mmCIF file of C-alpha atoms (C1' of nucleotides) in Angstrom:
data_model
loop_
_atom_site.group_PDB
_atom_site.id
_atom_site.type_symbol
_atom_site.label_atom_id
_atom_site.label_comp_id
_atom_site.label_asym_id
_atom_site.label_seq_id
_atom_site.Cartn_x
_atom_site.Cartn_y
_atom_site.Cartn_z
ATOM 1 C CA MET A 9 39.676 82.209 39.481
ATOM 2 C CA LYS A 10 39.344 82.725 35.769
ATOM 3 C CA LEU A 11 40.666 85.700 33.924
ATOM 4 C CA SER A 12 37.853 87.540 32.133
ATOM 5 C CA THR A 13 37.630 87.680 28.367
ATOM 6 C CA ARG A 14 38.051 91.428 28.771
ATOM 7 C CA SER A 15 41.522 90.784 30.049
ATOM 8 C CA ARG A 16 42.380 88.246 27.396
ATOM 9 C CA TYR A 17 41.208 90.366 24.486
ATOM 10 C CA GLY A 18 42.580 93.569 25.913
ATOM 11 C CA LEU A 19 45.973 92.119 26.668
ATOM 12 C CA LYS A 20 46.282 90.609 23.224
ATOM 13 C CA ALA A 21 45.342 93.921 21.654
ATOM 14 C CA VAL A 22 48.110 95.609 23.615
ATOM 15 C CA VAL A 23 50.586 93.027 22.352
ATOM 16 C CA ASP A 24 49.368 93.735 18.820
ATOM 17 C CA LEU A 25 50.023 97.422 19.429
ATOM 18 C CA ALA A 26 53.485 96.570 20.721
ATOM 19 C CA VAL A 27 54.317 94.867 17.434
ATOM 20 C CA TYR A 28 53.647 98.141 15.625
ATOM 21 C CA TYR A 29 55.080 100.411 18.298
ATOM 22 C CA GLY A 30 56.705 103.478 16.779
ATOM 23 C CA GLU A 31 55.062 103.002 13.390
ATOM 24 C CA GLY A 32 52.032 105.188 13.928
ATOM 25 C CA PRO A 33 48.556 104.395 15.185
ATOM 26 C CA VAL A 34 46.700 101.161 14.498
ATOM 27 C CA SER A 35 42.972 101.443 13.853
ATOM 28 C CA LEU A 36 40.264 99.745 15.844
ATOM 29 C CA PRO A 37 38.919 97.829 12.803
ATOM 30 C CA THR A 38 42.384 96.406 12.275
ATOM 31 C CA LEU A 39 42.798 95.376 15.907
ATOM 32 C CA ALA A 40 39.305 93.910 16.133
ATOM 33 C CA ALA A 41 39.739 91.939 12.915
ATOM 34 C CA ALA A 42 43.034 90.531 14.172
ATOM 35 C CA GLN A 43 41.184 88.857 17.021
ATOM 36 C CA GLY A 44 37.901 88.276 15.291
ATOM 37 C CA ILE A 45 35.854 90.252 17.803
ATOM 38 C CA SER A 46 33.481 93.172 17.440
ATOM 39 C CA GLU A 47 34.823 96.696 17.233
ATOM 40 C CA GLY A 48 32.317 97.967 19.739
ATOM 41 C CA TYR A 49 33.479 95.591 22.401
ATOM 42 C CA LEU A 50 37.174 96.056 21.880
ATOM 43 C CA GLU A 51 36.709 99.800 21.862
ATOM 44 C CA GLN A 52 35.451 99.694 25.437
ATOM 45 C CA LEU A 53 38.542 97.859 26.515
ATOM 46 C CA LEU A 54 40.850 100.233 24.718
ATOM 47 C CA ARG A 55 39.107 103.211 26.248
ATOM 48 C CA GLU A 56 39.788 101.749 29.661
ATOM 49 C CA LEU A 57 43.427 101.405 28.724
ATOM 50 C CA LYS A 58 43.469 104.992 27.544
ATOM 51 C CA LYS A 59 42.016 106.213 30.820
ATOM 52 C CA GLY A 60 44.810 104.310 32.527
ATOM 53 C CA GLY A 61 47.412 105.996 30.364
ATOM 54 C CA VAL A 62 48.584 102.849 28.616
ATOM 55 C CA VAL A 63 47.416 103.760 25.127
ATOM 56 C CA ASP A 64 46.965 107.025 23.301
ATOM 57 C CA THR A 65 44.628 107.776 20.430
ATOM 58 C CA VAL A 66 44.676 109.718 17.197
ATOM 59 C CA ARG A 67 41.258 110.724 15.918
ATOM 60 C CA GLY A 68 40.120 111.156 12.355
ATOM 61 C CA ALA A 69 41.033 109.293 9.221
ATOM 62 C CA GLN A 70 44.314 107.385 9.445
ATOM 63 C CA GLY A 71 43.915 107.563 13.201
ATOM 64 C CA GLY A 72 43.962 104.756 15.705
ATOM 65 C CA TYR A 73 45.566 103.577 18.905
ATOM 66 C CA GLU A 74 49.196 103.415 19.959
ATOM 67 C CA LEU A 75 51.097 102.650 23.120
ATOM 68 C CA THR A 76 52.166 105.640 25.196
ATOM 69 C CA THR A 77 55.183 103.776 26.507
ATOM 70 C CA ASP A 78 57.944 101.573 25.207
ATOM 71 C CA PRO A 79 56.482 98.069 25.522
ATOM 72 C CA ALA A 80 59.654 96.967 27.285
ATOM 73 C CA GLU A 81 58.727 99.338 30.093
ATOM 74 C CA LEU A 82 55.106 98.250 30.244
ATOM 75 C CA SER A 83 54.276 95.405 32.602
ATOM 76 C CA VAL A 84 51.492 92.916 32.109
ATOM 77 C CA GLN A 85 50.439 93.782 35.651
ATOM 78 C CA ARG A 86 49.613 97.338 34.683
ATOM 79 C CA VAL A 87 47.560 96.263 31.693
ATOM 80 C CA LEU A 88 45.624 93.570 33.523
ATOM 81 C CA SER A 89 44.960 95.804 36.514
ATOM 82 C CA LEU A 90 43.168 98.244 34.245
ATOM 83 C CA LEU A 91 41.177 95.583 32.436
ATOM 84 C CA GLU A 92 40.384 93.391 35.413
ATOM 85 C CA GLY A 93 39.934 96.151 37.967
ATOM 86 C CA SER A 94 42.369 94.383 40.223
ATOM 87 C CA THR A 95 44.554 91.332 39.938
ATOM 88 C CA ALA A 96 43.913 90.302 43.551
ATOM 89 C CA VAL A 97 42.646 86.746 44.075
ATOM 90 C CA VAL A 98 40.895 87.868 47.256
ATOM 91 C CA ASP A 99 40.090 91.435 48.241
ATOM 92 C CA CYS A 100 41.974 91.236 51.504
ATOM 93 C CA VAL A 101 45.319 90.863 49.728
ATOM 94 C CA GLY A 102 44.729 93.551 47.113
ATOM 95 C CA THR A 103 46.627 96.811 46.806
ATOM 96 C CA GLU A 104 43.930 98.947 48.313
ATOM 97 C CA PRO A 105 43.260 98.137 51.953
ATOM 98 C CA TYR A 106 40.187 96.042 52.512
ATOM 99 C CA GLY A 107 39.129 96.048 56.120
ATOM 100 C CA CYS A 108 38.520 92.381 56.841
ATOM 101 C CA LYS A 109 38.464 92.435 60.610
ATOM 102 C CA ASN A 110 39.108 88.693 60.691
ATOM 103 C CA ALA A 111 42.306 88.979 58.692
ATOM 104 C CA CYS A 112 44.545 88.267 61.639
ATOM 105 C CA THR A 113 42.696 85.088 62.558
ATOM 106 C CA CYS A 114 42.008 83.881 59.029
ATOM 107 C CA SER A 115 43.398 80.414 58.498
ATOM 108 C CA ALA A 116 43.661 80.903 54.759
ATOM 109 C CA ARG A 117 45.320 84.296 54.747
ATOM 110 C CA PRO A 118 48.917 83.066 54.760
ATOM 111 C CA LEU A 119 48.130 81.028 51.652
ATOM 112 C CA PHE A 120 46.430 83.935 49.922
ATOM 113 C CA LEU A 121 49.337 86.243 50.651
ATOM 114 C CA LYS A 122 51.861 83.829 49.227
ATOM 115 C CA LEU A 123 49.740 83.043 46.200
ATOM 116 C CA GLN A 124 49.214 86.713 45.447
ATOM 117 C CA SER A 125 52.894 87.398 45.839
ATOM 118 C CA ARG A 126 53.806 84.739 43.251
ATOM 119 C CA ILE A 127 51.171 86.014 40.865
ATOM 120 C CA ASN A 128 52.405 89.575 41.195
ATOM 121 C CA ASP A 129 55.954 88.427 40.554
ATOM 122 C CA VAL A 130 54.994 86.992 37.193
ATOM 123 C CA LEU A 131 52.741 89.859 36.168
ATOM 124 C CA GLU A 132 55.199 92.553 37.162
ATOM 125 C CA GLN A 133 58.271 90.885 35.745
ATOM 126 C CA THR A 134 56.712 90.121 32.393
ATOM 127 C CA SER A 135 56.690 93.044 29.975
ATOM 128 C CA ILE A 136 54.491 93.458 26.939
ATOM 129 C CA GLN A 137 57.689 93.401 24.914
ATOM 130 C CA ASP A 138 58.406 89.906 26.239
ATOM 131 C CA LEU A 139 55.076 88.714 24.903
ATOM 132 C CA ALA A 140 55.533 90.509 21.592
ATOM 133 C CA ASP A 141 58.970 88.934 21.147
ATOM 134 C CA ASP A 142 57.628 85.438 21.754
ATOM 135 C CA TYR A 143 54.764 86.148 19.443
ATOM 136 C CA ILE A 144 56.930 87.259 16.529
ATOM 137 C CA GLN A 145 59.294 84.363 17.039
ATOM 138 C CA GLN A 146 56.456 81.874 17.101
ATOM 139 C CA LYS A 147 55.061 83.222 13.871
ATOM 140 C CA ARG A 148 58.473 82.747 12.250
ATOM 141 C CA ARG A 149 58.633 79.149 13.409
ATOM 142 C CA ILE A 150 55.250 78.436 11.929
ATOM 143 C CA LEU A 151 56.196 79.943 8.575
ATOM 144 C CA GLY A 152 59.242 77.700 8.428
ATOM 145 C CA LYS A 153 57.279 74.523 9.066
ATOM 146 C CA ALA A 154 54.842 72.351 7.187
ATOM 147 C CA THR A 155 52.754 71.563 10.257
ATOM 148 C CA PRO A 156 51.690 74.827 11.821
ATOM 149 C CA CYS A 157 51.640 73.732 15.448
ATOM 150 C CA GLU A 158 53.218 71.234 17.816
ATOM 151 C CA MET B 27 40.489 86.541 38.797
ATOM 152 C CA LYS B 28 38.860 86.332 42.172
ATOM 153 C CA LEU B 29 38.531 83.193 44.185
ATOM 154 C CA SER B 30 34.864 82.416 44.914
ATOM 155 C CA THR B 31 33.467 82.545 48.421
ATOM 156 C CA ARG B 32 32.766 78.835 47.932
ATOM 157 C CA SER B 33 36.475 78.286 47.856
ATOM 158 C CA ARG B 34 37.199 80.529 50.780
ATOM 159 C CA TYR B 35 34.565 79.028 53.047
ATOM 160 C CA GLY B 36 35.239 75.493 51.932
ATOM 161 C CA LEU B 37 38.966 75.769 52.371
ATOM 162 C CA LYS B 38 38.623 77.249 55.833
ATOM 163 C CA ALA B 39 36.225 74.479 56.813
ATOM 164 C CA VAL B 40 38.802 71.927 55.724
ATOM 165 C CA VAL B 41 41.421 73.629 57.861
ATOM 166 C CA ASP B 42 38.990 73.504 60.775
ATOM 167 C CA LEU B 43 38.610 69.787 60.193
ATOM 168 C CA ALA B 44 42.381 69.437 60.116
ATOM 169 C CA VAL B 45 42.620 70.923 63.578
ATOM 170 C CA TYR B 46 40.423 68.125 64.897
ATOM 171 C CA TYR B 47 41.823 65.402 62.663
ATOM 172 C CA GLY B 48 41.817 62.048 64.417
ATOM 173 C CA GLU B 49 39.416 63.162 67.144
ATOM 174 C CA GLY B 50 36.202 62.006 65.529
ATOM 175 C CA PRO B 51 33.741 63.820 63.292
ATOM 176 C CA VAL B 52 32.884 67.500 63.578
ATOM 177 C CA SER B 53 29.253 68.437 63.002
ATOM 178 C CA LEU B 54 27.991 70.853 60.380
ATOM 179 C CA PRO B 55 26.426 73.200 62.954
ATOM 180 C CA THR B 56 29.820 73.460 64.622
ATOM 181 C CA LEU B 57 31.655 74.162 61.374
ATOM 182 C CA ALA B 58 29.084 76.656 60.162
ATOM 183 C CA ALA B 59 29.080 78.516 63.470
ATOM 184 C CA ALA B 60 32.865 78.743 63.384
ATOM 185 C CA GLN B 61 32.656 80.801 60.216
ATOM 186 C CA GLY B 62 29.346 82.468 60.844
ATOM 187 C CA ILE B 63 27.694 81.139 57.705
ATOM 188 C CA SER B 64 24.509 79.144 57.137
ATOM 189 C CA GLU B 65 24.535 75.397 57.542
ATOM 190 C CA GLY B 66 22.687 74.863 54.294
ATOM 191 C CA TYR B 67 25.317 76.639 52.279
ATOM 192 C CA LEU B 68 28.316 75.036 53.906
ATOM 193 C CA GLU B 69 26.704 71.650 53.544
ATOM 194 C CA GLN B 70 26.768 71.963 49.771
ATOM 195 C CA LEU B 71 30.456 72.698 49.834
ATOM 196 C CA LEU B 72 31.186 69.785 52.127
ATOM 197 C CA ARG B 73 29.157 67.471 49.934
ATOM 198 C CA GLU B 74 31.317 68.473 47.007
ATOM 199 C CA LEU B 75 34.380 67.685 49.074
ATOM 200 C CA LYS B 76 32.906 64.338 49.980
ATOM 201 C CA LYS B 77 32.268 63.506 46.339
ATOM 202 C CA GLY B 78 35.901 64.338 45.708
ATOM 203 C CA GLY B 79 37.003 62.015 48.485
ATOM 204 C CA VAL B 80 38.504 64.693 50.690
ATOM 205 C CA VAL B 81 36.067 64.354 53.569
ATOM 206 C CA ASP B 82 34.046 61.505 54.940
ATOM 207 C CA THR B 83 30.807 61.657 56.867
ATOM 208 C CA VAL B 84 29.198 59.930 59.798
ATOM 209 C CA ARG B 85 25.432 60.128 59.882
ATOM 210 C CA GLY B 86 23.147 60.161 62.862
ATOM 211 C CA ALA B 87 23.576 61.742 66.253
ATOM 212 C CA GLN B 88 27.187 62.534 67.195
ATOM 213 C CA GLY B 89 27.973 62.343 63.504
ATOM 214 C CA GLY B 90 29.678 64.912 61.337
ATOM 215 C CA TYR B 91 32.501 65.400 58.905
ATOM 216 C CA GLU B 92 36.124 64.360 59.040
ATOM 217 C CA LEU B 93 39.088 64.327 56.713
ATOM 218 C CA THR B 94 39.763 61.074 54.903
ATOM 219 C CA THR B 95 43.462 61.819 54.724
ATOM 220 C CA ASP B 96 46.205 63.081 56.963
ATOM 221 C CA PRO B 97 46.099 66.860 56.424
ATOM 222 C CA ALA B 98 49.849 66.810 55.837
ATOM 223 C CA GLU B 99 49.168 64.737 52.726
ATOM 224 C CA LEU B 100 46.322 66.903 51.512
ATOM 225 C CA SER B 101 47.220 69.746 49.197
ATOM 226 C CA VAL B 102 45.365 73.017 48.924
ATOM 227 C CA GLN B 103 45.277 72.355 45.193
ATOM 228 C CA ARG B 104 43.112 69.292 45.637
ATOM 229 C CA VAL B 105 40.655 71.100 47.878
ATOM 230 C CA LEU B 106 40.360 74.185 45.693
ATOM 231 C CA SER B 107 40.003 72.134 42.518
ATOM 232 C CA LEU B 108 36.915 70.504 43.950
ATOM 233 C CA LEU B 109 35.406 73.730 45.194
ATOM 234 C CA GLU B 110 36.322 75.919 42.258
ATOM 235 C CA GLY B 111 35.884 73.311 39.561
ATOM 236 C CA SER B 112 39.337 74.108 38.292
ATOM 237 C CA THR B 113 42.149 76.338 39.416
ATOM 238 C CA ALA B 114 43.040 77.317 35.858
ATOM 239 C CA VAL B 115 43.184 81.050 35.143
ATOM 240 C CA VAL B 116 42.279 80.360 31.522
ATOM 241 C CA ASP B 117 40.737 77.180 30.165
ATOM 242 C CA CYS B 118 43.521 76.582 27.673
ATOM 243 C CA VAL B 119 46.071 75.992 30.430
ATOM 244 C CA GLY B 120 43.848 73.773 32.595
ATOM 245 C CA THR B 121 44.435 70.115 33.296
ATOM 246 C CA GLU B 122 41.823 68.841 30.905
ATOM 247 C CA PRO B 123 42.634 69.647 27.297
ATOM 248 C CA TYR B 124 40.704 72.568 25.912
ATOM 249 C CA GLY B 125 40.915 72.672 22.165
ATOM 250 C CA CYS B 126 41.739 76.283 21.463
ATOM 251 C CA LYS B 127 42.865 76.045 17.896
ATOM 252 C CA ASN B 128 44.643 79.371 18.198
ATOM 253 C CA ALA B 129 46.769 78.205 21.099
ATOM 254 C CA CYS B 130 49.937 78.000 19.063
ATOM 255 C CA THR B 131 49.571 81.547 17.753
ATOM 256 C CA CYS B 132 48.230 83.104 20.943
ATOM 257 C CA SER B 133 50.400 85.983 22.045
ATOM 258 C CA ALA B 134 49.307 85.649 25.654
ATOM 259 C CA ARG B 135 49.719 81.910 26.018
ATOM 260 C CA PRO B 136 53.347 81.953 27.222
ATOM 261 C CA LEU B 137 52.295 84.296 30.002
ATOM 262 C CA PHE B 138 49.314 82.175 30.949
ATOM 263 C CA LEU B 139 51.424 79.040 31.074
ATOM 264 C CA LYS B 140 53.988 80.641 33.329
ATOM 265 C CA LEU B 141 51.387 82.200 35.570
ATOM 266 C CA GLN B 142 49.515 78.929 35.930
ATOM 267 C CA SER B 143 52.721 77.102 36.694
ATOM 268 C CA ARG B 144 53.555 79.466 39.561
ATOM 269 C CA ILE B 145 50.037 79.215 40.923
ATOM 270 C CA ASN B 146 50.112 75.429 40.815
ATOM 271 C CA ASP B 147 53.455 75.438 42.605
ATOM 272 C CA VAL B 148 51.979 77.267 45.557
ATOM 273 C CA LEU B 149 48.739 75.316 45.653
ATOM 274 C CA GLU B 150 50.418 71.944 45.349
ATOM 275 C CA GLN B 151 53.243 72.625 47.749
ATOM 276 C CA THR B 152 51.018 73.990 50.473
ATOM 277 C CA SER B 153 49.300 71.359 52.566
ATOM 278 C CA ILE B 154 46.238 71.785 54.723
ATOM 279 C CA GLN B 155 48.469 70.934 57.669
ATOM 280 C CA ASP B 156 50.641 73.958 56.837
ATOM 281 C CA LEU B 157 47.614 76.198 57.130
ATOM 282 C CA ALA B 158 46.410 74.512 60.296
ATOM 283 C CA ASP B 159 49.839 74.946 61.908
ATOM 284 C CA ASP B 160 49.934 78.653 61.103
ATOM 285 C CA TYR B 161 46.397 78.989 62.341
ATOM 286 C CA ILE B 162 47.074 77.393 65.716
ATOM 287 C CA GLN B 163 50.278 79.365 66.159
ATOM 288 C CA GLN B 164 48.522 82.614 65.334
ATOM 289 C CA LYS B 165 45.825 81.928 67.878
ATOM 290 C CA ARG B 166 48.524 81.387 70.507
ATOM 291 C CA ARG B 167 50.162 84.700 69.661
ATOM 292 C CA ILE B 168 46.873 86.497 70.054
ATOM 293 C CA LEU B 169 46.220 84.947 73.445
ATOM 294 C CA GLY B 170 49.595 86.160 74.661
ATOM 295 C CA LYS B 171 48.976 89.732 73.640
ATOM 296 C CA ALA B 172 46.820 92.576 74.890
ATOM 297 C CA THR B 173 46.060 93.900 71.407
ATOM 298 C CA PRO B 174 44.754 91.045 69.347
ATOM 299 C CA CYS B 175 46.030 92.161 65.961
ATOM 300 C CA GLU B 176 48.536 94.661 64.573
ATOM 301 C "C1'" DA C 10 10.262 52.004 69.884
ATOM 302 C "C1'" DA C 11 10.301 56.945 70.002
ATOM 303 C "C1'" DG C 12 12.720 61.008 69.478
ATOM 304 C "C1'" DC C 13 16.261 63.783 68.234
ATOM 305 C "C1'" DA C 14 20.613 64.920 66.118
ATOM 306 C "C1'" DA C 15 22.704 64.635 62.243
ATOM 307 C "C1'" DT C 16 23.711 64.189 57.074
ATOM 308 C "C1'" DA C 17 21.596 63.815 51.937
ATOM 309 C "C1'" DC C 18 19.625 65.803 48.229
ATOM 310 C "C1'" DA C 19 16.875 68.629 45.014
ATOM 311 C "C1'" DA C 20 14.992 72.979 43.683
ATOM 312 C "C1'" DG C 21 14.364 77.528 43.606
ATOM 313 C "C1'" DT C 22 15.819 82.480 43.617
ATOM 314 C "C1'" DA C 23 17.582 87.243 43.956
ATOM 315 C "C1'" DA C 24 21.439 89.803 42.687
ATOM 316 C "C1'" DA C 25 25.518 90.615 40.523
ATOM 317 C "C1'" DA C 26 28.873 90.052 36.956
ATOM 318 C "C1'" DC C 27 29.851 89.109 32.240
ATOM 319 C "C1'" DA C 28 29.930 89.660 27.487
ATOM 320 C "C1'" DC C 29 28.416 91.791 24.581
ATOM 321 C "C1'" DT C 30 25.147 95.139 21.076
ATOM 322 C "C1'" DA C 31 23.114 99.559 19.447
ATOM 323 C "C1'" DG C 32 23.161 103.953 18.246
ATOM 324 C "C1'" DG C 33 24.318 108.536 18.331
ATOM 325 C "C1'" DG C 34 28.153 112.125 18.640
ATOM 326 C "C1'" DT C 35 32.728 114.388 17.414
ATOM 327 C "C1'" DA C 36 37.233 115.072 15.245
ATOM 328 C "C1'" DT C 37 40.202 115.071 11.005
ATOM 329 C "C1'" DG C 38 42.689 113.837 6.803
ATOM 330 C "C1'" DA C 39 41.942 113.452 1.711
ATOM 331 C "C1'" DT D 8 32.360 117.501 2.374
ATOM 332 C "C1'" DC D 9 32.649 112.934 3.034
ATOM 333 C "C1'" DA D 10 34.483 108.898 4.637
ATOM 334 C "C1'" DT D 11 37.199 107.176 8.346
ATOM 335 C "C1'" DA D 12 38.178 107.045 12.649
ATOM 336 C "C1'" DC D 13 37.598 107.572 17.801
ATOM 337 C "C1'" DC D 14 34.073 108.941 21.825
ATOM 338 C "C1'" DC D 15 30.372 107.870 24.913
ATOM 339 C "C1'" DT D 16 26.136 106.113 27.055
ATOM 340 C "C1'" DA D 17 22.691 102.776 27.506
ATOM 341 C "C1'" DG D 18 20.611 98.652 27.165
ATOM 342 C "C1'" DT D 19 20.247 93.506 27.213
ATOM 343 C "C1'" DG D 20 20.462 88.535 27.357
ATOM 344 C "C1'" DT D 21 23.077 84.996 29.682
ATOM 345 C "C1'" DT D 22 25.608 82.994 33.138
ATOM 346 C "C1'" DT D 23 27.435 82.667 37.563
ATOM 347 C "C1'" DT D 24 27.250 83.436 42.345
ATOM 348 C "C1'" DA D 25 25.603 82.937 46.711
ATOM 349 C "C1'" DC D 26 22.660 81.651 48.838
ATOM 350 C "C1'" DT D 27 17.566 79.666 50.978
ATOM 351 C "C1'" DT D 28 13.954 76.219 51.484
ATOM 352 C "C1'" DG D 29 12.103 71.995 52.149
ATOM 353 C "C1'" DT D 30 11.960 67.218 52.326
ATOM 354 C "C1'" DA D 31 14.074 62.845 52.968
ATOM 355 C "C1'" DT D 32 17.100 59.479 55.420
ATOM 356 C "C1'" DT D 33 20.204 57.648 58.853
ATOM 357 C "C1'" DG D 34 21.440 56.169 63.347
ATOM 358 C "C1'" DC D 35 22.618 57.086 68.330
ATOM 359 C "C1'" DT D 36 20.318 57.556 72.721
ATOM 360 C "C1'" DT D 37 16.942 56.789 76.037
#
DNA sequence: AAGCAATACAAGTAAAACACTAGGGTATGA
DNA sequence: TCATACCCTAGTGTTTTACTTGTATTGCTT
């Protein structure tokens, strides 16, 4: 039931892009360094996000990646769906119909449906802007304190 | 973010046991046949559940598995934790402390915490009895109808 | 006491998913 | 034209998943 590292890195990169939204593209080396991961790996994730229309790219020197949309209008659900393939905990409750012929007699299905519904609520209602706001605020708190955390 | 088949099979087996709770042990061949899976595989799952104190066993002829607890007092959370290892979507929000030193500056952490909280709500508030009740009721509905499902 | 119906346990294994790495190609601003 | 970017495909080692196989051991039944 774990979220893949793809999703974690990719999502965090999108939040990073949200912080600089409207200020021109951010380069891959910059984004990769921010998370301490390889450029090659992060690039794959960003390409997936581009295919999904979440980010846009500018090639050449001074180029980079930027969000296509206002981060306030971009849900976490959309980002994770692209990175994870699907956010369904079991195929039979995913968005695309999965023909489990036992669905109607499955003793666990009611649970799965409810669980998925709650998950979707959170992922759809949380915008990238929400995460970026928290992130900026948290950084401010840390700067104002002697002890960085807790 | 998928739930393993371990969890799906194991959970359904526990619901099956709930249906016969108080009526003596149910044998592995019976449980395996009910789901159409191999006995060897299901046995591993049940052994895990025994280690976790969810089921008890009776050896020898006429033996089998039975729930140790009233299914109304048994949460889905407890069952899935044993089967899945943990129900955490990311290690840093699991029950046992995972020392991610970047936790306090992680832009995705607020989301993960909220998501995990909602998931735990569902898994803790749903009892095995709840699933068994739905299951029995659904079977009744099917018997009363010409078309079995939708 | 024999036999059979059960669980107990350990090991092995094929396939898929995961988490990357490597290396070449193409566009573009300075 | 050169350095800085993005673009794209393949490959690869590791881990996890989803099982199978085989050998005990236990205990009711006859």
